[in-house]
Coordinates of C-alpha atoms and ligand atoms in Angstrom, one line a residue:
M1 CA -197.2 -100.9 22.3
Y2 CA -199.3 -98.6 20.1
N3 CA -199.7 -99.3 16.4
F4 CA -199.0 -96.0 14.7
D5 CA -198.5 -97.9 11.4
E6 CA -202.2 -98.7 11.2
V7 CA -203.9 -97.1 8.2
I8 CA -207.4 -96.1 9.4
D9 CA -210.2 -95.4 6.8
R10 CA -211.6 -91.9 7.6
R11 CA -214.1 -91.9 4.7
H12 CA -217.7 -91.2 5.6
T13 CA -216.8 -89.7 9.0
N14 CA -217.5 -86.1 8.0
A15 CA -213.8 -85.4 8.3
M16 CA -212.5 -82.0 7.1
N17 CA -209.3 -83.9 6.1
T18 CA -211.1 -86.1 3.5
D19 CA -214.1 -84.0 2.6
G20 CA -213.2 -80.3 3.2
F21 CA -210.1 -79.7 1.1
R22 CA -211.7 -78.2 -1.9
G23 CA -213.3 -75.4 0.1
Y24 CA -210.4 -74.8 2.5
I25 CA -207.4 -75.0 0.2
F26 CA -208.9 -74.1 -3.2
H27 CA -212.0 -72.0 -2.2
A28 CA -213.9 -74.3 -4.7
D29 CA -217.0 -76.4 -4.4
D30 CA -217.4 -80.2 -4.9
S31 CA -217.5 -79.7 -8.6
M32 CA -213.7 -79.1 -8.7
T33 CA -212.1 -82.2 -10.3
F34 CA -208.6 -83.6 -10.2
P35 CA -206.9 -86.5 -12.0
Y36 CA -207.2 -88.4 -8.8
K37 CA -210.2 -89.9 -7.0
D38 CA -210.6 -88.3 -3.5
E39 CA -209.5 -91.5 -1.8
E40 CA -206.3 -91.7 -4.0
F41 CA -204.9 -88.5 -2.5
I42 CA -202.2 -88.6 0.1
R43 CA -203.5 -86.1 2.6
M44 CA -200.8 -83.9 4.3
W45 CA -202.8 -80.7 4.8
V46 CA -205.0 -79.9 7.8
A47 CA -203.5 -80.3 11.2
D48 CA -205.1 -83.4 12.6
M49 CA -203.6 -86.9 12.8
E50 CA -204.2 -90.2 11.0
F51 CA -203.7 -92.0 14.3
A52 CA -206.4 -93.4 16.6
T53 CA -206.8 -91.3 19.8
P54 CA -205.4 -93.2 22.8
D55 CA -207.4 -96.2 24.1
V56 CA -207.6 -94.5 27.6
V57 CA -209.4 -91.5 26.0
I58 CA -212.0 -93.8 24.3
D59 CA -212.4 -95.7 27.6
G60 CA -213.1 -92.4 29.4
M61 CA -215.7 -91.5 26.8
R62 CA -217.3 -94.9 27.1
E63 CA -217.5 -94.6 30.8
R64 CA -219.4 -91.3 30.4
L65 CA -221.6 -92.8 27.7
D66 CA -222.7 -95.4 30.2
K67 CA -224.2 -92.6 32.4
R68 CA -226.7 -92.4 29.6
I69 CA -227.9 -88.8 30.2
F70 CA -226.3 -85.9 28.3
G71 CA -228.0 -82.8 29.5
Y72 CA -226.7 -79.3 29.8
T73 CA -223.1 -79.6 30.9
R74 CA -220.2 -77.4 32.1
V75 CA -216.9 -78.2 33.7
F76 CA -218.2 -78.1 37.3
E77 CA -216.1 -80.9 38.8
K78 CA -212.7 -79.9 40.2
S79 CA -211.2 -83.1 38.8
Y80 CA -210.9 -81.6 35.3
Y81 CA -208.8 -78.7 36.6
D82 CA -206.8 -81.1 38.8
A83 CA -206.0 -83.2 35.7
L84 CA -204.9 -80.2 33.6
A85 CA -203.0 -78.5 36.4
A86 CA -201.1 -81.8 37.1
W87 CA -200.3 -82.1 33.4
C88 CA -198.9 -78.6 33.2
K89 CA -197.0 -78.9 36.5
A90 CA -195.4 -82.3 35.5
R91 CA -194.5 -81.3 32.0
Y92 CA -193.8 -77.5 32.2
D93 CA -193.4 -76.9 35.9
W94 CA -196.1 -74.3 35.5
S95 CA -199.2 -73.7 37.7
F96 CA -202.3 -71.5 37.4
D97 CA -205.3 -70.8 39.7
R98 CA -208.5 -72.8 39.1
K99 CA -210.4 -69.5 38.9
E100 CA -208.4 -68.5 35.8
L101 CA -209.5 -71.5 33.7
V102 CA -212.4 -71.1 31.3
M103 CA -213.4 -73.5 28.6
S104 CA -213.9 -72.8 24.9
N105 CA -215.1 -75.1 22.1
G106 CA -211.9 -74.3 20.2
I107 CA -208.9 -71.9 20.3
I108 CA -210.0 -70.3 17.1
P109 CA -213.4 -69.2 18.5
A110 CA -211.6 -68.0 21.7
L111 CA -209.3 -65.9 19.5
F112 CA -212.2 -64.4 17.6
E113 CA -214.0 -63.6 20.9
M114 CA -211.0 -62.2 22.7
V115 CA -210.0 -59.9 19.9
E116 CA -213.3 -58.1 20.3
Y117 CA -213.2 -58.2 24.1
I118 CA -209.6 -56.8 24.2
C119 CA -209.1 -54.5 21.2
K120 CA -211.0 -51.3 20.8
P121 CA -212.3 -50.8 17.2
D122 CA -209.4 -48.6 16.2
E123 CA -206.7 -50.9 17.8
K124 CA -204.5 -53.4 16.2
V125 CA -203.5 -57.1 16.6
L126 CA -199.8 -58.0 16.2
F127 CA -198.4 -61.4 15.3
L128 CA -195.3 -63.0 13.9
T129 CA -195.2 -64.1 10.2
P130 CA -195.4 -66.5 8.5
S131 CA -198.4 -67.3 10.6
Y132 CA -201.3 -69.6 11.1
A133 CA -203.9 -67.7 9.1
Y134 CA -206.6 -67.7 11.8
F135 CA -204.7 -65.1 13.7
K136 CA -205.3 -62.8 10.7
Y137 CA -208.9 -64.0 10.4
A138 CA -209.6 -63.3 14.1
A139 CA -208.5 -59.7 13.6
E140 CA -210.5 -59.4 10.4
A141 CA -213.7 -60.9 11.9
G142 CA -213.6 -58.3 14.5
N143 CA -212.9 -55.5 12.0
R144 CA -209.6 -54.9 13.8
E145 CA -206.4 -54.0 11.9
Y146 CA -203.5 -56.5 12.1
V147 CA -199.8 -55.9 12.0
C148 CA -197.2 -58.5 11.0
S149 CA -193.7 -58.8 12.3
D150 CA -191.8 -61.0 9.8
L151 CA -189.5 -63.5 11.4
V152 CA -185.9 -63.5 10.3
Y153 CA -185.2 -66.5 8.0
E154 CA -181.5 -67.3 7.8
D155 CA -179.8 -70.5 6.8
G156 CA -183.1 -72.3 7.0
R157 CA -183.9 -71.2 10.5
Y158 CA -186.4 -68.6 11.9
S159 CA -185.8 -66.2 14.7
I160 CA -187.6 -63.1 16.0
D161 CA -186.7 -59.7 14.5
F162 CA -186.7 -57.9 17.9
D163 CA -186.1 -54.4 16.4
D164 CA -189.0 -54.8 14.0
F165 CA -191.2 -56.3 16.7
A166 CA -190.3 -53.6 19.3
K167 CA -191.2 -50.9 16.7
K168 CA -194.6 -52.4 15.9
A169 CA -195.3 -53.1 19.6
A170 CA -194.6 -49.4 20.4
D171 CA -197.4 -48.2 18.2
E172 CA -199.9 -47.0 20.8
K173 CA -202.7 -48.4 18.6
T174 CA -201.3 -51.9 18.9
S175 CA -203.0 -53.4 21.9
L176 CA -202.9 -57.2 21.5
L177 CA -200.1 -59.7 20.6
I178 CA -201.1 -63.2 19.6
L179 CA -198.1 -65.3 20.1
C180 CA -197.8 -68.8 18.7
N181 CA -195.7 -70.7 21.2
P182 CA -194.5 -73.2 19.7
H183 CA -194.8 -71.6 16.3
N184 CA -196.9 -72.9 13.4
P185 CA -195.8 -73.2 10.6
S186 CA -192.0 -72.8 11.3
G187 CA -192.0 -75.4 14.1
R188 CA -189.8 -73.1 16.3
V189 CA -189.9 -73.7 20.1
W190 CA -189.1 -70.2 21.5
T191 CA -186.2 -70.3 24.0
E192 CA -186.3 -68.8 27.4
E193 CA -184.0 -66.0 26.1
E194 CA -186.4 -65.2 23.2
L195 CA -189.5 -65.3 25.5
K196 CA -187.7 -62.9 27.9
G197 CA -187.0 -60.6 25.0
L198 CA -190.7 -60.6 24.0
A199 CA -191.7 -60.2 27.7
K200 CA -189.6 -57.1 28.0
I201 CA -191.2 -55.5 25.0
I202 CA -194.7 -56.7 26.0
E203 CA -194.3 -55.1 29.5
E204 CA -192.8 -51.9 28.1
N205 CA -195.9 -51.4 26.0
S206 CA -198.4 -52.9 28.4
L207 CA -199.6 -55.2 25.6
W208 CA -202.3 -57.7 26.1
V209 CA -201.0 -61.1 25.0
I210 CA -202.7 -64.3 24.0
S211 CA -200.1 -67.1 24.1
D212 CA -201.5 -69.8 21.8
E213 CA -199.7 -72.9 23.1
I214 CA -201.9 -75.5 21.4
H215 CA -198.8 -77.3 20.0
C216 CA -196.8 -77.4 23.2
D217 CA -197.1 -81.1 24.0
L218 CA -195.9 -82.1 20.5
L219 CA -192.2 -81.5 20.9
R220 CA -189.3 -83.4 19.4
C221 CA -187.9 -85.6 22.1
N222 CA -185.0 -83.3 22.8
Q223 CA -187.0 -80.1 23.1
K224 CA -188.5 -78.3 26.1
H225 CA -191.6 -76.0 26.1
I226 CA -191.7 -72.9 28.3
P227 CA -195.1 -71.4 28.8
L228 CA -195.1 -67.6 28.4
G229 CA -196.8 -67.6 31.8
K230 CA -193.7 -69.0 33.4
V231 CA -191.5 -66.2 32.0
M232 CA -194.2 -63.6 33.0
P233 CA -195.5 -65.0 36.3
D234 CA -197.1 -61.8 37.5
Y235 CA -198.2 -60.2 34.2
Q236 CA -202.0 -59.8 34.5
R237 CA -202.6 -59.1 30.8
L238 CA -201.8 -62.7 29.8
V239 CA -204.1 -65.3 28.4
T240 CA -202.8 -68.8 27.8
C241 CA -204.5 -71.2 25.4
M242 CA -203.8 -75.0 25.6
A243 CA -205.9 -77.9 24.4
P244 CA -205.8 -81.8 24.0
S245 CA -206.9 -81.4 20.4
K246 CA -203.5 -81.4 18.7
T247 CA -201.8 -83.7 21.3
F248 CA -204.4 -86.5 21.3
N249 CA -206.1 -86.0 17.9
L250 CA -209.3 -84.7 19.5
A251 CA -209.9 -81.6 17.4
G252 CA -213.4 -82.8 16.6
M253 CA -214.3 -82.9 20.3
M254 CA -214.0 -79.1 20.4
I255 CA -212.6 -78.5 23.9
S256 CA -209.9 -76.0 24.7
N257 CA -208.4 -74.5 27.9
V258 CA -208.3 -70.7 28.1
I259 CA -206.4 -69.4 31.2
I260 CA -207.3 -65.8 31.7
R261 CA -205.3 -64.0 34.5
D262 CA -207.2 -60.7 34.3
E263 CA -210.4 -60.8 36.4
G264 CA -212.0 -58.1 34.3
L265 CA -211.5 -59.9 31.0
R266 CA -212.5 -63.2 32.6
S267 CA -215.8 -61.7 33.7
V268 CA -216.5 -60.3 30.2
W269 CA -215.8 -63.8 28.9
L270 CA -218.1 -65.5 31.4
D271 CA -220.9 -62.9 30.6
K272 CA -220.6 -63.2 26.8
H273 CA -219.3 -66.6 26.0
Y274 CA -221.7 -69.6 25.6
N275 CA -220.5 -71.4 28.7
F276 CA -221.6 -75.0 28.0
D277 CA -219.4 -78.0 27.2
N278 CA -219.9 -81.4 25.6
P279 CA -219.9 -84.1 28.3
L280 CA -218.1 -86.6 26.1
S281 CA -215.4 -83.9 25.3
I282 CA -214.8 -83.3 29.0
A283 CA -214.4 -87.0 29.6
A284 CA -212.1 -87.4 26.6
A285 CA -209.9 -84.4 27.6
Q286 CA -209.7 -85.4 31.3
S287 CA -208.8 -89.0 30.5
A288 CA -206.1 -87.8 28.1
Y289 CA -204.5 -85.5 30.8
E290 CA -204.9 -88.2 33.5
K291 CA -203.7 -91.2 31.6
G292 CA -202.5 -90.2 28.1
Q293 CA -198.8 -89.8 28.8
P294 CA -197.5 -93.2 27.8
W295 CA -199.3 -92.9 24.4
L296 CA -197.9 -89.4 23.9
E297 CA -194.4 -90.5 24.6
E298 CA -194.6 -93.3 22.0
L299 CA -196.2 -90.9 19.5
R300 CA -193.3 -88.4 19.9
V301 CA -190.8 -91.1 19.2
Y302 CA -192.8 -92.1 16.1
L303 CA -193.0 -88.5 14.9
D304 CA -189.3 -88.0 15.4
E305 CA -188.6 -90.9 13.1
N306 CA -191.0 -89.5 10.5
F307 CA -189.1 -86.2 10.6
R308 CA -185.8 -88.0 10.3
F309 CA -187.0 -90.0 7.4
T310 CA -188.4 -86.8 5.7
Q311 CA -185.1 -85.0 6.1
E312 CA -183.2 -88.0 4.7
Y313 CA -185.6 -88.5 1.8
L314 CA -185.6 -84.8 0.8
A315 CA -181.8 -84.5 1.0
E316 CA -181.6 -87.4 -1.5
H317 CA -184.4 -86.6 -3.9
L318 CA -184.8 -82.8 -3.7
P319 CA -181.3 -81.7 -2.8
K320 CA -182.1 -78.0 -3.4
A321 CA -185.0 -78.0 -0.9
K322 CA -184.2 -76.4 2.5
F323 CA -185.7 -78.3 5.5
R324 CA -184.9 -78.2 9.2
I325 CA -186.7 -80.7 11.4
S326 CA -189.4 -78.8 13.3
E327 CA -188.6 -78.4 17.0
A328 CA -192.4 -78.9 17.7
T329 CA -195.6 -79.8 16.0
Y330 CA -196.0 -82.6 13.5
L331 CA -195.8 -80.1 10.6
A332 CA -192.8 -80.0 8.3
W333 CA -192.0 -76.6 6.7
V334 CA -190.1 -77.1 3.5
D335 CA -188.5 -74.3 1.4
L336 CA -188.9 -75.1 -2.3
N337 CA -188.0 -71.7 -3.6
E338 CA -185.1 -73.2 -5.6
Y339 CA -187.8 -75.2 -7.6
F340 CA -190.7 -72.7 -8.0
E341 CA -191.4 -69.1 -8.9
P342 CA -192.6 -67.1 -5.9
D343 CA -196.2 -66.8 -7.2
E344 CA -196.8 -70.4 -8.2
N345 CA -199.8 -72.0 -6.5
L346 CA -198.1 -74.9 -4.8
P347 CA -201.1 -76.6 -3.3
L348 CA -202.7 -76.7 -6.7
F349 CA -199.5 -78.0 -8.3
F350 CA -199.1 -80.9 -5.9
A351 CA -202.8 -81.8 -5.9
Y352 CA -202.8 -82.1 -9.7
K353 CA -199.3 -83.3 -10.4
A354 CA -198.6 -85.5 -7.3
G355 CA -202.0 -86.4 -5.9
V356 CA -200.9 -84.9 -2.5
L357 CA -203.0 -82.4 -0.5
L358 CA -200.8 -80.0 1.3
E359 CA -200.7 -76.4 2.5
G360 CA -198.2 -73.7 1.6
G361 CA -197.3 -70.7 -0.5
N362 CA -199.5 -67.8 0.5
M363 CA -201.7 -69.7 3.0
F364 CA -199.7 -68.3 5.9
V365 CA -200.5 -64.6 5.8
Q366 CA -197.1 -63.4 4.4
H367 CA -193.4 -64.2 4.3
S368 CA -194.2 -67.8 3.2
D369 CA -194.0 -67.9 -0.6
G370 CA -192.3 -70.9 -2.1
F371 CA -192.8 -73.0 1.1
I372 CA -194.9 -76.1 1.6
R373 CA -196.2 -77.4 4.9
L374 CA -196.5 -81.2 5.3
N375 CA -198.4 -82.9 8.0
L376 CA -196.2 -85.8 9.1
A377 CA -198.7 -87.3 11.6
C378 CA -199.4 -90.3 9.5
P379 CA -198.2 -93.9 9.2
K380 CA -194.7 -94.0 7.8
A381 CA -195.9 -95.9 4.7
T382 CA -198.3 -93.1 3.9
L383 CA -195.5 -90.5 4.5
A384 CA -193.1 -92.4 2.2
E385 CA -195.7 -92.5 -0.6
G386 CA -196.4 -88.8 -0.2
L387 CA -192.7 -87.9 -0.3
R388 CA -192.2 -90.1 -3.3
R389 CA -195.0 -88.4 -5.2
I390 CA -193.9 -84.9 -4.2
C391 CA -190.3 -85.4 -5.3
E392 CA -191.3 -87.1 -8.5
A393 CA -193.6 -84.3 -9.4
V394 CA -191.0 -81.6 -8.8
N395 CA -188.3 -83.4 -10.6
T396 CA -190.6 -84.2 -13.5
K397 CA -191.7 -80.5 -13.6
H398 CA -188.1 -79.5 -14.1
T399 CA -187.4 -82.2 -16.8
E400 CA -190.6 -81.1 -18.7
K401 CA -189.7 -77.5 -18.3
Y402 CA -186.2 -78.1 -19.5
L403 CA -187.4 -80.2 -22.5
G404 CA -190.1 -77.6 -23.2
E405 CA -187.6 -74.7 -23.4
Ligands
LCS501 C1 -201.6 -72.2 16.4 C2 -202.9 -72.8 16.3 N1 -203.9 -72.3 17.0 C3 -205.2 -72.8 17.0 C4 -205.5 -73.8 16.2 C5 -206.9 -74.4 16.1 O1 -207.4 -74.5 17.4 P1 -208.9 -75.1 17.6 O2 -209.8 -74.1 17.2 O3 -209.0 -76.3 16.7 O4 -208.9 -75.4 19.0 C6 -204.5 -74.4 15.4 C7 -204.8 -75.5 14.5 N2 -204.0 -75.6 13.3 C8 -204.4 -76.0 12.2 C9 -205.6 -76.7 11.9 O5 -205.4 -77.1 10.5 N3 -204.2 -76.6 10.0 C10 -203.6 -76.0 11.0 O6 -202.5 -75.4 10.9 C11 -203.2 -73.8 15.4 O7 -202.2 -74.3 14.6

């Protein structure tokens, strides 16, 4: 019913995806040149999608537009909470009180704020690595130390090193865990057993925990997300972050749900946070939660096929690459260590040699050298061309290297 094969022109829309890559990936300005025109790149880097947001979301925004006044706005109507609560109940059998919900114009700003609200200046933030780099930036922005617990990587699969995690959690100066659930970039969906293992250590050390569940709706069709709040139903030091931004390609609308159990932290947030919201964003998010499920179910089938195609293509054209289909997210995490030295700048190599924009190597704090992360949320034809270029560039590199030796 929905046309995910449609190629949509994003030029001149102020998109980070098309216009922000020089600064974000290469820390360069617009003077940085490549042997490709910007529009010739296959863009597989920042985590937003090449698909139109659902029609029901646009209809919801149009309905709000027709009200024609856009004054100071906040989520006052109970209908927003009802839509989100129904979504969480139906999909995760998880409920939370309306008073726990506060809004943020992004999960990143929420992380930045809460590190300061939760951690004293001499306390530390703990997270699993490799990691979405903004967990590190949130600690650094608040001048708080961060501690990494490297995931175990065995036979192409990531798991939690509970001994290492327990040791680091036991440090009395470690006060906050930021948990990525599901995990970016590995794509892991933590099992109930793994979440219970974390919960035991969290409780033993009275850690504050922010469970960043932004990717929770984007599961492979055979996967199940468990909110940490379900495993820790009575734990007061829990904050859960969810958002429509990844699920419905609404990151530019800057609206996120922050569910703060602790009354003290919630009142600090309400005192310090700029508590106004964009009226069109509220309409978009509420319409998505109320009516977006059919689109999401079709998207998940399309993404599963993109992952299957990617696995098949890499097996055939880059046989020494290690790749397991992500259990969640639309991000493929590919181990190319058999093809590159650990310190090679992979984003730069693929931008110059393949005309593909991707993230990887040391962009995920630590424990990620030799990996690339590919955004598969694009029409299959775009994906096929991106994979073709990537494999050709790697195979040519090895031929040139061999001939050059
Ligand atoms: C785990 C995680 N948390 C938070 C965010 C951002 O939340 P926002 O501030 O947009 O509400 C992202 C987006 N991840 C991105 C964005 O581009 N590349 C990524 O890996 C993410 O992966």
